[in-house]
Amino acid sequence: MASPEAPPGPALSGDPNSAGSGSGSGSDVSTPENLVAQSEAPLEPAPVSPSDQSDRTETEVEPPASDTQDDSSDPLPDAQIRDDFSEPAAGERSGAATEAGRAISVAPTRKRRRRKKFFTEINGGPSLSRNRRYRLADPAKEIDMEALIAISVGFPVDSLTEEEIEANVVSVLGGSEQANYIIIRNHILARWRSNVSMWLTFEQALEAIRTEHRTLVHSAYYFLLEHGYINFGLAPAITEVKLRSADGGERANVVIVGAGMAGLVAARQLVFLGFKVVVLEGRARPGGRVRSKKMSGDGVEAAADLGGSVLTGINGNPLGVLARQLGLPLHKVRDVCPLYLPNGKAVNKDVDSKVEVSFNKLLDRVCNLRQSMIEEVKSIDVPLGTALEAFRHVYNVAGNPQERMLLDWHLANLEYANASLMSNLSMAYWDQDDPYEMGGDHCFIPGGNERFVREFAKDLPIFYGRTVESIRYGLDGVLVYAGGQEFRGDMVLCTVPLGVLKKGTIEFVPELPQRKLDAISRLGFGLLNKVAMLFTYNFWGADIDTFGHLAEDPSMRGEFFLFYSYHSVSGGPLLIALVAGEAAIKFEMMSPVESVNKVLDILRGIFTPKGIVVPDPVQAVCTRWGKDHFAYGSYSYVAIGSSGDDYDILSESVGDGRVFFAGEATNKQYPATMHGALLSGMREAANMLRVAKRRGIGSQ
């Protein structure tokens, strides 16, 4: 109900482009005064409790060097995680106004992280406590703030998303109704984001809106709810509701293939939407490519993220919401990243800066002139590496050996960002997801990202050790064969990695449409490997989170080129060395002992001349994601001849609403990320609901 202070008269609007911009003199645009009531009861926060560790089990200590990565292990309990975190990343304290401040990005500054473009955040809003009202005195500013929050989540400024259009959230596109809907949608989204530990009810969403807009509130609220934009996550108030059907009915039976981030999130959302689900997982654990390995020895222990590790931008990131709900302080990855030559000496800062600027200019020139280059070489597409090398010669960049090693380091960093060799990347579309990237800091999660996975997996019907061999679908439903068993359902959601689809280890009957098979073939699925080493003490220093090492051999430029320090978040002195590009492929042919010894040689070459003793690690683990039969790689990239459209094709359902697909490689906006996988699971849950309603699959 609207408050008594709500001004009389209906909201009027004629220009949808005005939504979120306040009122203008002499126009019939919706004004905050006409749309939103002037008083609102403050939101009471739901308590946030630490994650339950009672079901955690210890794992046997492995030999000092191992390439085992698929045995089950758990993140460390909260009590064992160091509490000397840095200040939580800006905006992750709480409050929608703070989130709005994080939503704006300004001119990009290049930083040495796994990312293609980097955004400096403007923290323009005040930090608000969870139970403080986020509403501002000026309604126009309030609407602007709420619009910024919506933008950070991925909504356009003044138009509807394709999902909203498909959901028929308004009766007429482009008119005053749409403009009012956008303002209301942004308001509901911002209200929940002000306290993500509570369950926002329809009645609460309606409180601050005039009664004549009840229909639009209903439309916006249930769209946001069913598509997972509000009331999602791991707070007790959320999980209590999510594990039962919202309306008590059962719409259909769904078989979910894969208990990774996409599959788990989809399962929880589908249960809430009234579906009966079963999850089939080939591994003995949930999480897929999100894997936190407990390492220990000589009185020290730590949780190492062997798969997905860094939250790449927290502005609007759903993983940031999960961290807030669990009370986890995010550790900002600091930008300081000293580089060292092959002989262990530090790279001259002036030379380092010069080459970094030159590299960024090369990349900008290629991106700006890519279309003309494509026409010049008379090809649909060319490798990004070929284009960069051509420009390097034209502009005489990196002429001496040291500068060339520095340039190779930056190329290795780009190969890390894309999990592939420069020679495989599409010059035309390698960065197609840049416009959608979430700005803000890159962050670590204390104790490992598998903490999210464990919470999502709780109370779900997951069958482990069930490797799916066949998916059969037709007018009467689906049959999934796994581990000698047959699982029947009305629909199936396939969330296996692109690498598995490329291998063809799952038989689809009938065969997938040629359009989808072609997209699977065109898109790339690359490789990144890691060496995680636990030491008895931190010898590299507590003032940096990353440092880099240059290689003399260009073909091995990605071998241990970047080190991540997890000491402040893992629970112990943990160092992780990355292996990218061609080196990542050769790495899987080496023995773990040989790999660890190479890393130690590099570390001792850097620190021994400084009088610092580098001990042997008490435990070391080497990943082998390329040999992992449940992944066959690390994450997707846009290969030569591919484009962002192939991500959309991979996400398309087949069999007239019987077989659906989710996972990072089905998310055009956020591929190769953990949050991209999560969002794809939410997306497909909503798609399955829409199809079930339209076709009457199952019984409500």
XYZ file of C-alpha atoms in Angstrom:
700
model
C 0.000 0.000 0.000
C 1.125 3.533 -0.695
C 1.787 5.712 2.301
C -0.618 8.539 3.258
C 2.013 11.053 2.168
C 1.860 9.893 -1.454
C 0.883 12.831 -3.666
C -2.391 12.613 -5.552
C -2.656 11.920 -9.253
C -1.306 9.153 -11.497
C 2.221 9.048 -12.846
C 2.429 10.175 -16.450
C 5.151 9.378 -18.897
C 5.679 9.606 -22.586
C 9.390 9.002 -23.188
C 10.937 5.704 -22.089
C 14.380 7.199 -22.505
C 13.725 9.366 -19.496
C 13.453 6.478 -17.076
C 15.929 6.884 -14.284
C 16.772 10.474 -15.174
C 14.257 12.306 -13.026
C 11.792 14.914 -14.227
C 12.312 17.589 -16.800
C 10.674 20.946 -17.183
C 7.928 21.050 -19.784
C 7.809 17.262 -20.335
C 5.338 14.559 -19.366
C 8.027 12.263 -18.011
C 7.327 10.259 -14.853
C 8.477 12.112 -11.786
C 9.639 10.476 -8.567
C 6.937 12.335 -6.683
C 4.218 10.846 -8.871
C 5.574 7.312 -8.885
C 7.148 6.637 -5.504
C 5.545 7.309 -2.156
C 7.426 9.654 0.153
C 7.755 7.442 3.200
C 8.882 3.907 3.680
C 9.376 1.645 6.642
C 13.042 0.807 7.132
C 14.106 -2.701 6.238
C 15.062 -4.927 9.134
C 18.122 -7.062 8.446
C 18.026 -10.805 8.810
C 20.855 -12.223 10.918
C 23.843 -13.615 9.060
C 25.478 -16.654 10.589
C 28.856 -18.101 9.616
C 28.788 -21.060 7.278
C 28.218 -24.377 8.978
C 31.435 -26.343 9.156
C 30.076 -29.376 10.965
C 30.053 -31.539 7.848
C 33.637 -30.780 6.866
C 36.003 -33.725 6.717
C 39.767 -33.832 6.885
C 41.742 -35.055 3.898
C 44.870 -37.117 4.084
C 48.069 -35.139 3.759
C 49.581 -35.722 0.345
C 53.256 -36.162 -0.554
C 55.188 -32.888 -0.925
C 54.516 -32.720 -4.683
C 51.371 -34.068 -6.261
C 49.209 -33.620 -9.324
C 46.116 -35.003 -7.649
C 43.317 -32.500 -7.963
C 40.079 -34.421 -7.977
C 39.854 -36.010 -4.555
C 37.357 -34.321 -2.288
C 38.667 -31.724 0.107
C 37.128 -28.904 2.027
C 37.814 -25.254 2.689
C 39.213 -24.443 6.090
C 36.818 -23.614 8.932
C 36.428 -19.940 9.730
C 38.426 -20.262 12.928
C 41.471 -21.406 10.986
C 41.433 -18.531 8.513
C 43.682 -15.614 9.340
C 41.768 -12.549 10.435
C 44.373 -10.056 9.237
C 42.512 -9.290 6.026
C 42.943 -5.981 4.331
C 40.085 -3.502 4.402
C 37.038 -5.031 2.677
C 36.768 -3.994 -0.932
C 34.953 -0.733 -1.456
C 31.222 -1.121 -1.541
C 31.128 -4.635 -0.101
C 30.420 -3.414 3.400
C 26.694 -2.980 2.788
C 24.126 -0.618 1.399
C 22.583 0.148 -1.948
C 23.953 3.670 -2.044
C 27.481 2.333 -1.817
C 26.704 -0.119 -4.592
C 25.451 2.738 -6.717
C 28.721 4.530 -6.146
C 30.544 1.479 -7.439
C 28.450 1.301 -10.578
C 30.231 4.086 -12.446
C 33.420 3.381 -14.348
C 35.783 5.999 -15.678
C 38.734 5.920 -18.043
C 40.348 2.480 -17.820
C 43.731 2.031 -16.231
C 45.766 -1.026 -17.126
C 46.581 -3.354 -14.278
C 48.267 -6.718 -14.136
C 45.297 -8.916 -13.519
C 43.325 -11.555 -15.309
C 41.237 -9.112 -17.250
C 41.178 -7.338 -20.563
C 40.019 -3.906 -19.474
C 40.148 -2.448 -16.022
C 37.859 0.099 -14.472
C 38.689 2.553 -11.727
C 35.717 2.766 -9.425
C 34.117 5.921 -8.117
C 32.808 5.283 -4.641
C 30.387 8.140 -4.745
C 27.777 7.021 -2.250
C 28.035 6.890 1.522
C 28.543 3.550 3.183
C 25.255 2.555 4.768
C 24.654 0.067 7.529
C 22.368 -2.844 6.794
C 19.394 -1.471 8.646
C 19.728 2.106 7.473
C 17.266 3.372 4.907
C 18.972 3.881 1.572
C 16.382 6.354 0.296
C 17.641 9.866 -0.371
C 15.998 13.186 0.377
C 15.929 14.146 -3.304
C 13.635 11.726 -5.212
C 15.331 12.526 -8.530
C 18.741 11.635 -7.093
C 17.210 8.531 -5.579
C 15.972 7.366 -8.973
C 19.388 8.068 -10.483
C 21.041 6.055 -7.725
C 18.680 3.139 -8.238
C 19.323 3.271 -11.983
C 23.071 3.003 -11.345
C 22.514 -0.103 -9.246
C 20.457 -1.635 -12.052
C 23.203 -0.800 -14.552
C 25.820 -2.488 -12.356
C 23.718 -5.656 -12.366
C 23.454 -5.592 -16.161
C 20.194 -3.818 -16.971
C 20.186 -1.189 -19.745
C 19.627 2.438 -18.821
C 16.353 3.175 -20.577
C 15.147 0.012 -22.261
C 14.060 -3.522 -21.450
C 16.209 -6.620 -21.626
C 15.324 -9.426 -24.012
C 14.271 -11.467 -20.989
C 11.853 -8.748 -19.897
C 10.383 -8.480 -23.376
C 9.896 -12.257 -23.519
C 8.252 -12.143 -20.095
C 5.766 -9.479 -21.296
C 6.451 -7.254 -18.309
C 4.566 -4.402 -20.000
C 1.637 -4.430 -22.392
C 3.129 -1.880 -24.813
C 6.808 -1.393 -25.584
C 8.307 2.069 -25.591
C 5.569 4.041 -23.881
C 4.923 5.572 -20.489
C 4.119 2.174 -18.996
C 7.602 0.946 -19.881
C 9.254 4.040 -18.405
C 7.335 3.599 -15.160
C 8.129 -0.116 -15.096
C 11.865 0.582 -15.392
C 11.763 2.997 -12.454
C 9.829 0.486 -10.353
C 12.096 -2.409 -11.351
C 15.180 -0.406 -10.405
C 13.595 0.581 -7.098
C 12.806 -3.014 -6.127
C 16.268 -4.172 -7.134
C 17.938 -1.396 -5.150
C 15.786 -2.034 -2.116
C 16.818 -5.685 -1.924
C 20.457 -4.826 -2.607
C 20.367 -2.538 0.431
C 19.971 -5.637 2.607
C 20.777 -8.847 0.767
C 20.326 -10.943 3.910
C 16.559 -10.450 3.961
C 13.757 -11.922 1.876
C 12.028 -9.031 0.146
C 8.294 -9.742 -0.078
C 5.884 -8.394 -2.652
C 4.163 -6.360 0.045
C 7.462 -4.732 1.004
C 8.208 -3.978 -2.642
C 4.795 -2.332 -2.921
C 5.143 -0.147 0.177
C 6.816 2.851 -1.440
C 4.901 2.756 -4.746
C 1.548 4.373 -5.463
C -1.348 1.917 -5.452
C -2.303 2.580 -9.077
C 1.029 1.027 -10.079
C 0.359 -2.247 -8.276
C 0.229 -4.136 -11.585
C 3.665 -2.861 -12.600
C 5.055 -3.674 -9.155
C 3.691 -7.207 -9.527
C 5.235 -7.517 -12.978
C 8.648 -6.188 -11.911
C 8.797 -8.050 -8.603
C 8.007 -11.473 -10.018
C 10.274 -10.967 -13.009
C 13.193 -10.138 -10.698
C 12.289 -13.011 -8.382
C 11.905 -15.689 -11.057
C 15.067 -14.609 -12.885
C 17.163 -14.558 -9.725
C 17.917 -10.842 -9.525
C 16.523 -10.560 -5.994
C 16.131 -12.970 -3.084
C 19.007 -15.189 -4.174
C 22.021 -16.459 -2.316
C 23.069 -18.095 0.927
C 21.667 -15.993 3.766
C 19.571 -18.093 6.189
C 16.441 -16.102 5.390
C 16.998 -16.849 1.684
C 17.919 -20.539 1.865
C 14.995 -21.296 4.164
C 12.562 -20.170 1.480
C 14.477 -21.417 -1.562
C 14.418 -25.091 -0.591
C 10.667 -25.364 -1.017
C 8.243 -24.559 -3.788
C 7.032 -20.972 -3.691
C 3.430 -21.953 -4.438
C 3.447 -25.537 -3.170
C 2.967 -26.992 -6.650
C 5.164 -29.201 -8.829
C 5.582 -28.128 -12.428
C 7.926 -30.712 -13.895
C 10.778 -33.117 -13.245
C 14.220 -31.842 -14.238
C 17.480 -33.779 -14.514
C 20.524 -31.531 -14.086
C 23.815 -32.776 -15.505
C 26.713 -31.341 -13.522
C 27.024 -30.039 -9.953
C 29.191 -27.057 -10.796
C 28.223 -23.479 -10.035
C 25.647 -23.306 -12.851
C 24.010 -26.624 -11.999
C 23.784 -25.985 -8.260
C 22.348 -22.489 -8.626
C 19.838 -23.684 -11.218
C 18.794 -26.582 -8.986
C 18.031 -24.354 -6.009
C 16.137 -21.870 -8.149
C 14.139 -24.601 -9.892
C 13.103 -26.129 -6.568
C 11.833 -22.728 -5.494
C 9.968 -22.330 -8.794
C 8.108 -25.587 -8.201
C 10.214 -28.138 -10.084
C 11.388 -31.496 -8.822
C 15.107 -31.844 -9.529
C 17.871 -34.398 -9.393
C 21.530 -33.501 -9.992
C 23.974 -35.960 -11.581
C 27.690 -35.379 -10.994
C 30.536 -37.516 -12.301
C 33.002 -36.393 -9.648
C 32.919 -37.325 -5.986
C 32.399 -33.683 -5.038
C 30.405 -30.638 -6.131
C 31.895 -27.514 -7.685
C 33.295 -28.624 -11.031
C 36.038 -26.176 -11.972
C 35.641 -24.388 -8.640
C 37.905 -26.404 -6.374
C 39.411 -25.453 -3.019
C 42.098 -27.876 -1.874
C 43.018 -28.164 1.780
C 46.800 -28.294 2.144
C 48.690 -28.937 5.376
C 51.960 -30.013 6.946
C 54.486 -29.015 9.628
C 51.853 -27.191 11.634
C 50.590 -24.975 8.805
C 47.551 -25.350 6.602
C 45.735 -23.385 3.930
C 42.922 -23.598 1.390
C 44.150 -23.330 -2.211
C 41.816 -22.449 -5.074
C 42.990 -24.760 -7.846
C 40.254 -23.662 -10.241
C 38.244 -20.441 -10.263
C 39.897 -18.133 -7.768
C 39.594 -14.368 -8.294
C 36.351 -12.396 -8.282
C 36.911 -10.362 -11.438
C 35.124 -7.138 -10.560
C 32.701 -6.730 -7.666
C 30.352 -4.068 -9.045
C 27.023 -5.864 -9.228
C 28.761 -9.239 -8.966
C 26.458 -11.891 -7.449
C 29.482 -13.522 -5.808
C 30.018 -10.283 -3.913
C 26.434 -10.611 -2.687
C 27.147 -14.149 -1.480
C 30.211 -12.925 0.404
C 28.155 -10.232 2.127
C 25.511 -12.771 3.089
C 28.107 -15.074 4.640
C 29.897 -12.204 6.353
C 33.125 -12.810 4.419
C 35.467 -9.822 4.072
C 36.696 -9.492 0.500
C 40.434 -9.024 0.081
C 41.239 -6.564 -2.694
C 44.028 -7.793 -4.963
C 46.524 -4.958 -4.765
C 47.820 -3.502 -8.003
C 51.501 -3.606 -7.062
C 53.167 -6.320 -9.149
C 56.986 -6.199 -9.296
C 58.603 -8.057 -12.200
C 61.866 -9.996 -12.153
C 64.284 -10.906 -14.935
C 65.342 -14.525 -15.572
C 68.495 -13.869 -13.498
C 66.360 -12.827 -10.538
C 67.084 -9.110 -10.702
C 64.212 -6.653 -10.514
C 63.103 -5.051 -13.755
C 63.878 -1.360 -13.982
C 60.658 0.505 -13.218
C 61.120 3.005 -16.033
C 61.682 0.260 -18.599
C 58.745 -1.673 -17.168
C 56.460 1.348 -17.458
C 57.649 2.146 -20.976
C 56.946 -1.357 -22.297
C 53.594 -1.564 -20.539
C 52.494 1.694 -22.158
C 53.733 0.473 -25.549
C 51.908 -2.834 -25.140
C 48.640 -1.107 -24.306
C 49.044 1.199 -27.299
C 49.645 -1.803 -29.551
C 46.517 -3.455 -28.236
C 44.484 -0.292 -28.686
C 45.732 0.155 -32.249
C 44.810 -3.402 -33.143
C 41.363 -3.034 -31.593
C 40.714 0.324 -33.252
C 41.902 -0.750 -36.676
C 40.814 -4.371 -36.643
C 38.147 -3.905 -39.281
C 40.515 -2.312 -41.769
C 43.125 -4.994 -41.060
C 40.601 -7.725 -41.775
C 39.900 -6.108 -45.145
C 43.607 -5.691 -45.856
C 44.513 -9.342 -45.328
C 41.376 -10.452 -47.206
C 40.263 -12.762 -44.443
C 37.217 -13.043 -42.222
C 39.443 -13.193 -39.174
C 43.109 -13.396 -38.222
C 44.923 -14.371 -35.020
C 45.261 -11.578 -32.489
C 48.901 -12.572 -32.059
C 49.603 -12.066 -35.761
C 48.042 -8.609 -35.705
C 49.979 -7.538 -32.604
C 53.251 -8.768 -34.063
C 52.592 -6.842 -37.275
C 52.005 -3.627 -35.352
C 55.045 -4.312 -33.186
C 57.222 -4.319 -36.298
C 55.542 -1.248 -37.764
C 56.029 0.809 -34.599
C 59.371 -0.780 -33.629
C 58.204 -1.774 -30.154
C 60.432 -3.813 -27.818
C 63.601 -3.568 -29.853
C 66.107 -4.882 -27.291
C 66.074 -8.285 -25.512
C 64.882 -7.013 -22.127
C 62.030 -5.040 -23.636
C 61.057 -8.074 -25.708
C 60.927 -10.236 -22.567
C 58.741 -7.619 -20.923
C 56.429 -7.551 -23.925
C 56.266 -11.351 -23.849
C 55.261 -11.159 -20.191
C 52.301 -8.964 -21.087
C 51.380 -11.336 -23.898
C 51.507 -14.198 -21.392
C 49.171 -12.220 -19.156
C 46.774 -11.866 -22.082
C 47.030 -15.609 -22.732
C 46.171 -16.120 -19.068
C 43.114 -13.876 -19.424
C 41.882 -15.953 -22.361
C 43.269 -19.389 -21.436
C 44.776 -19.720 -24.890
C 47.713 -18.951 -27.138
C 47.719 -15.607 -28.916
C 47.764 -17.532 -32.183
C 44.339 -19.010 -31.364
C 42.520 -15.818 -30.382
C 40.165 -14.047 -32.757
C 41.433 -10.564 -33.500
C 37.913 -9.496 -34.420
C 36.024 -10.725 -31.355
C 38.451 -11.811 -28.619
C 37.234 -8.982 -26.364
C 33.535 -9.072 -27.299
C 32.545 -9.252 -23.609
C 34.331 -6.027 -22.622
C 31.188 -3.844 -22.758
C 29.539 -6.044 -20.132
C 32.403 -6.416 -17.681
C 31.716 -5.767 -14.033
C 33.861 -2.925 -12.789
C 35.500 -2.533 -9.432
C 38.209 -4.372 -7.583
C 39.445 -7.887 -8.146
C 39.122 -9.790 -4.890
C 39.971 -13.017 -3.084
C 37.461 -14.896 -0.934
C 38.937 -15.987 2.414
C 39.007 -19.747 2.785
C 38.391 -20.536 -0.874
C 35.520 -20.226 -3.335
C 34.378 -23.764 -2.620
C 32.729 -22.312 0.463
C 30.032 -21.018 -1.874
C 29.763 -24.416 -3.538
C 29.341 -26.306 -0.267
C 26.562 -23.987 0.816
C 24.753 -24.222 -2.518
C 24.997 -28.028 -2.489
C 23.415 -28.440 0.943
C 20.120 -30.343 0.977
C 20.054 -30.848 -2.794
C 19.491 -34.361 -4.244
C 22.939 -34.840 -5.819
C 24.110 -38.232 -7.084
C 27.920 -38.322 -7.183
C 29.927 -40.715 -9.314
C 27.270 -40.594 -12.040
C 29.068 -39.886 -15.302
C 26.458 -39.161 -17.953
C 26.862 -41.185 -21.133
C 23.680 -40.392 -23.021
C 20.856 -37.848 -23.148
C 17.783 -38.898 -25.124
C 14.933 -36.493 -25.673
C 11.605 -36.400 -27.453
C 7.984 -35.348 -27.211
C 7.395 -37.474 -24.120
C 10.351 -36.177 -22.091
C 14.004 -37.038 -21.528
C 16.056 -40.092 -20.560
C 19.512 -39.607 -19.064
C 21.829 -42.600 -18.729
C 24.557 -42.304 -16.108
C 26.585 -44.853 -14.170
C 24.424 -47.759 -15.277
C 21.226 -46.023 -14.207
C 18.388 -44.410 -16.108
C 16.920 -41.081 -15.018
C 13.626 -39.911 -16.487
C 12.395 -36.347 -16.556
C 10.348 -33.776 -18.381
C 13.413 -31.642 -19.109
C 17.188 -31.833 -18.733
C 19.686 -29.063 -18.029
C 23.188 -29.799 -19.324
C 25.876 -27.770 -17.530
C 29.007 -29.687 -18.520
C 32.044 -27.629 -19.628
C 32.542 -26.794 -23.284
C 35.551 -29.117 -23.276
C 33.278 -32.087 -22.575
C 30.898 -31.068 -25.365
C 33.855 -30.777 -27.726
C 35.053 -34.277 -26.804
C 31.621 -35.698 -27.571
C 31.666 -37.986 -24.547
C 27.930 -37.430 -24.039
C 25.705 -38.908 -26.730
C 22.651 -36.837 -27.627
C 19.760 -38.686 -29.249
C 18.668 -37.230 -31.566
C 21.948 -35.510 -32.376
C 22.226 -31.845 -31.501
C 21.270 -29.429 -34.305
C 24.098 -28.598 -36.699
C 23.882 -24.954 -35.658
C 24.823 -25.882 -32.089
C 27.466 -28.402 -33.160
C 29.117 -25.723 -35.294
C 29.168 -23.280 -32.375
C 30.700 -25.942 -30.117
C 33.384 -26.506 -32.732
C 34.108 -22.808 -33.363
C 34.394 -21.589 -29.783
C 37.688 -22.198 -28.049
C 38.230 -23.950 -24.743
C 41.634 -23.200 -23.312
C 44.000 -24.179 -20.560
C 45.447 -22.586 -17.451
C 47.362 -24.555 -14.843
C 48.661 -23.806 -11.371
C 51.285 -24.919 -8.896
C 50.078 -24.379 -5.332
C 52.808 -24.450 -2.683
C 52.402 -24.278 1.078
C 55.451 -23.098 3.028
C 56.263 -22.928 6.721
C 56.517 -19.138 6.557
C 55.940 -16.211 4.209
C 59.315 -15.285 2.699
C 57.996 -13.137 -0.175
C 56.489 -10.392 2.000
C 53.038 -9.357 3.143
C 52.895 -6.089 1.207
C 52.150 -7.576 -2.232
C 49.587 -9.973 -3.655
C 51.314 -10.637 -6.984
C 54.753 -10.630 -8.570
C 55.928 -11.712 -11.997
C 58.843 -13.506 -13.637
C 60.146 -13.016 -17.189
C 61.264 -15.815 -19.508
C 63.969 -15.766 -22.183
C 62.181 -18.270 -24.427
C 59.116 -16.615 -26.041
C 57.417 -20.000 -26.451
C 57.621 -20.523 -22.668
C 56.720 -16.982 -21.631
C 53.693 -18.249 -19.699
C 55.641 -20.709 -17.538
C 55.350 -19.544 -13.909
C 55.073 -15.984 -15.213
C 52.826 -14.784 -12.375
C 52.681 -15.608 -8.664
C 49.662 -15.032 -6.430
C 50.130 -14.698 -2.687
C 47.187 -16.150 -0.773
C 48.781 -15.762 2.640
C 46.258 -13.192 3.843
C 43.166 -15.185 2.852
C 44.009 -18.894 2.711
C 44.885 -19.515 6.339
C 48.608 -20.098 5.785
C 51.727 -19.153 3.766
C 50.394 -20.172 0.354
C 51.901 -19.184 -2.987
C 50.404 -20.102 -6.369
C 52.346 -19.992 -9.639
C 50.394 -19.700 -12.897
C 51.170 -21.480 -16.153
C 49.554 -20.044 -19.287
C 49.737 -20.272 -23.063
C 51.893 -22.922 -24.713
C 53.646 -23.554 -21.408
C 50.349 -24.707 -19.859
C 50.098 -27.473 -22.454
C 53.694 -28.644 -21.994
C 53.281 -28.402 -18.227
C 50.915 -31.376 -18.231
C 53.691 -33.558 -19.656
C 56.064 -32.755 -16.781
C 56.192 -34.593 -13.481
C 54.994 -32.693 -10.403
C 58.445 -32.908 -8.834
C 60.090 -31.390 -11.906
C 57.525 -28.581 -12.001
C 57.936 -27.733 -8.325
C 61.726 -27.735 -8.615
C 61.500 -25.286 -11.524
C 59.335 -22.973 -9.454
C 61.746 -23.190 -6.516
C 64.675 -22.341 -8.797
C 62.845 -19.186 -9.885
C 61.964 -18.201 -6.329
C 65.488 -18.791 -5.053
C 66.898 -16.820 -7.951
C 64.753 -13.872 -6.866
C 65.010 -13.996 -3.079
C 68.351 -15.660 -2.237
C 70.404 -12.646 -3.474
C 68.364 -10.570 -1.027
C 69.510 -12.778 1.832
C 66.119 -14.476 2.109
C 66.039 -18.243 2.544
C 63.454 -20.021 0.393
C 62.514 -23.299 2.110
C 61.123 -26.383 0.440
C 57.322 -26.422 0.512
C 55.621 -28.670 3.030
C 53.139 -29.585 0.310
C 52.704 -28.770 -3.369
C 49.913 -29.557 -5.816
C 50.019 -29.261 -9.617
C 46.796 -29.012 -11.587
C 46.119 -30.933 -14.794
C 42.908 -29.376 -16.069
C 43.572 -30.448 -19.646
C 43.664 -34.102 -18.587
C 40.617 -33.806 -16.340
C 37.941 -35.982 -17.989
C 35.172 -33.869 -16.492
C 36.513 -30.621 -17.976
C 39.230 -31.103 -20.638
C 40.403 -27.564 -20.021
C 39.887 -24.435 -17.956
C 37.544 -21.911 -19.593
C 36.254 -20.690 -22.928
C 37.601 -18.067 -25.325
C 36.656 -16.623 -28.723
C 38.742 -18.525 -31.247
C 39.510 -17.492 -34.823
C 36.310 -17.714 -36.850
C 34.120 -17.572 -33.769
C 32.243 -14.663 -32.191
C 30.119 -13.791 -29.197
C 27.090 -15.111 -31.068
C 28.375 -18.634 -30.509
C 27.900 -18.218 -26.755
C 24.252 -17.403 -27.434
C 23.888 -20.410 -29.731
C 25.315 -22.666 -27.030
C 22.711 -21.331 -24.611
C 19.766 -22.173 -26.889
C 17.481 -25.008 -25.846
C 16.791 -27.895 -28.229
C 14.080 -30.497 -28.638
C 11.214 -28.019 -28.374
C 11.925 -27.153 -24.763
C 13.359 -30.459 -23.560
C 17.140 -29.911 -23.405
C 18.647 -26.744 -21.920
C 22.256 -25.600 -21.526
C 24.063 -23.542 -18.873
C 27.648 -22.806 -17.846
C 30.197 -20.061 -18.409
C 30.505 -20.950 -22.115
C 26.797 -20.187 -22.584
C 27.089 -16.659 -21.194
C 28.012 -14.093 -23.843
C 28.224 -11.241 -21.346
C 30.340 -12.954 -18.667
C 32.172 -15.943 -20.178
C 35.148 -17.564 -18.456
C 34.017 -16.396 -15.007
C 32.450 -17.952 -11.938
C 29.727 -15.323 -11.845
C 29.026 -16.007 -15.515
C 28.334 -19.648 -14.657
C 26.124 -18.648 -11.730
C 24.092 -16.222 -13.815
C 23.639 -18.793 -16.580
C 22.092 -21.191 -14.070
C 19.612 -18.528 -12.998
C 18.868 -17.718 -16.633
C 18.038 -21.291 -17.557
C 15.862 -21.831 -14.495
C 13.741 -18.906 -15.688
C 13.732 -20.246 -19.254
C 12.565 -23.658 -18.071
C 9.800 -22.050 -16.052
C 8.638 -20.098 -19.093
C 8.624 -23.206 -21.292
C 6.877 -25.285 -18.632
C 4.133 -22.684 -18.337
C 3.750 -22.344 -22.097
C 3.703 -26.032 -22.927
C 2.050 -27.285 -19.769
C 4.941 -29.638 -18.978
C 4.288 -31.370 -15.686
C 1.389 -30.565 -13.403
C 1.034 -27.573 -11.149
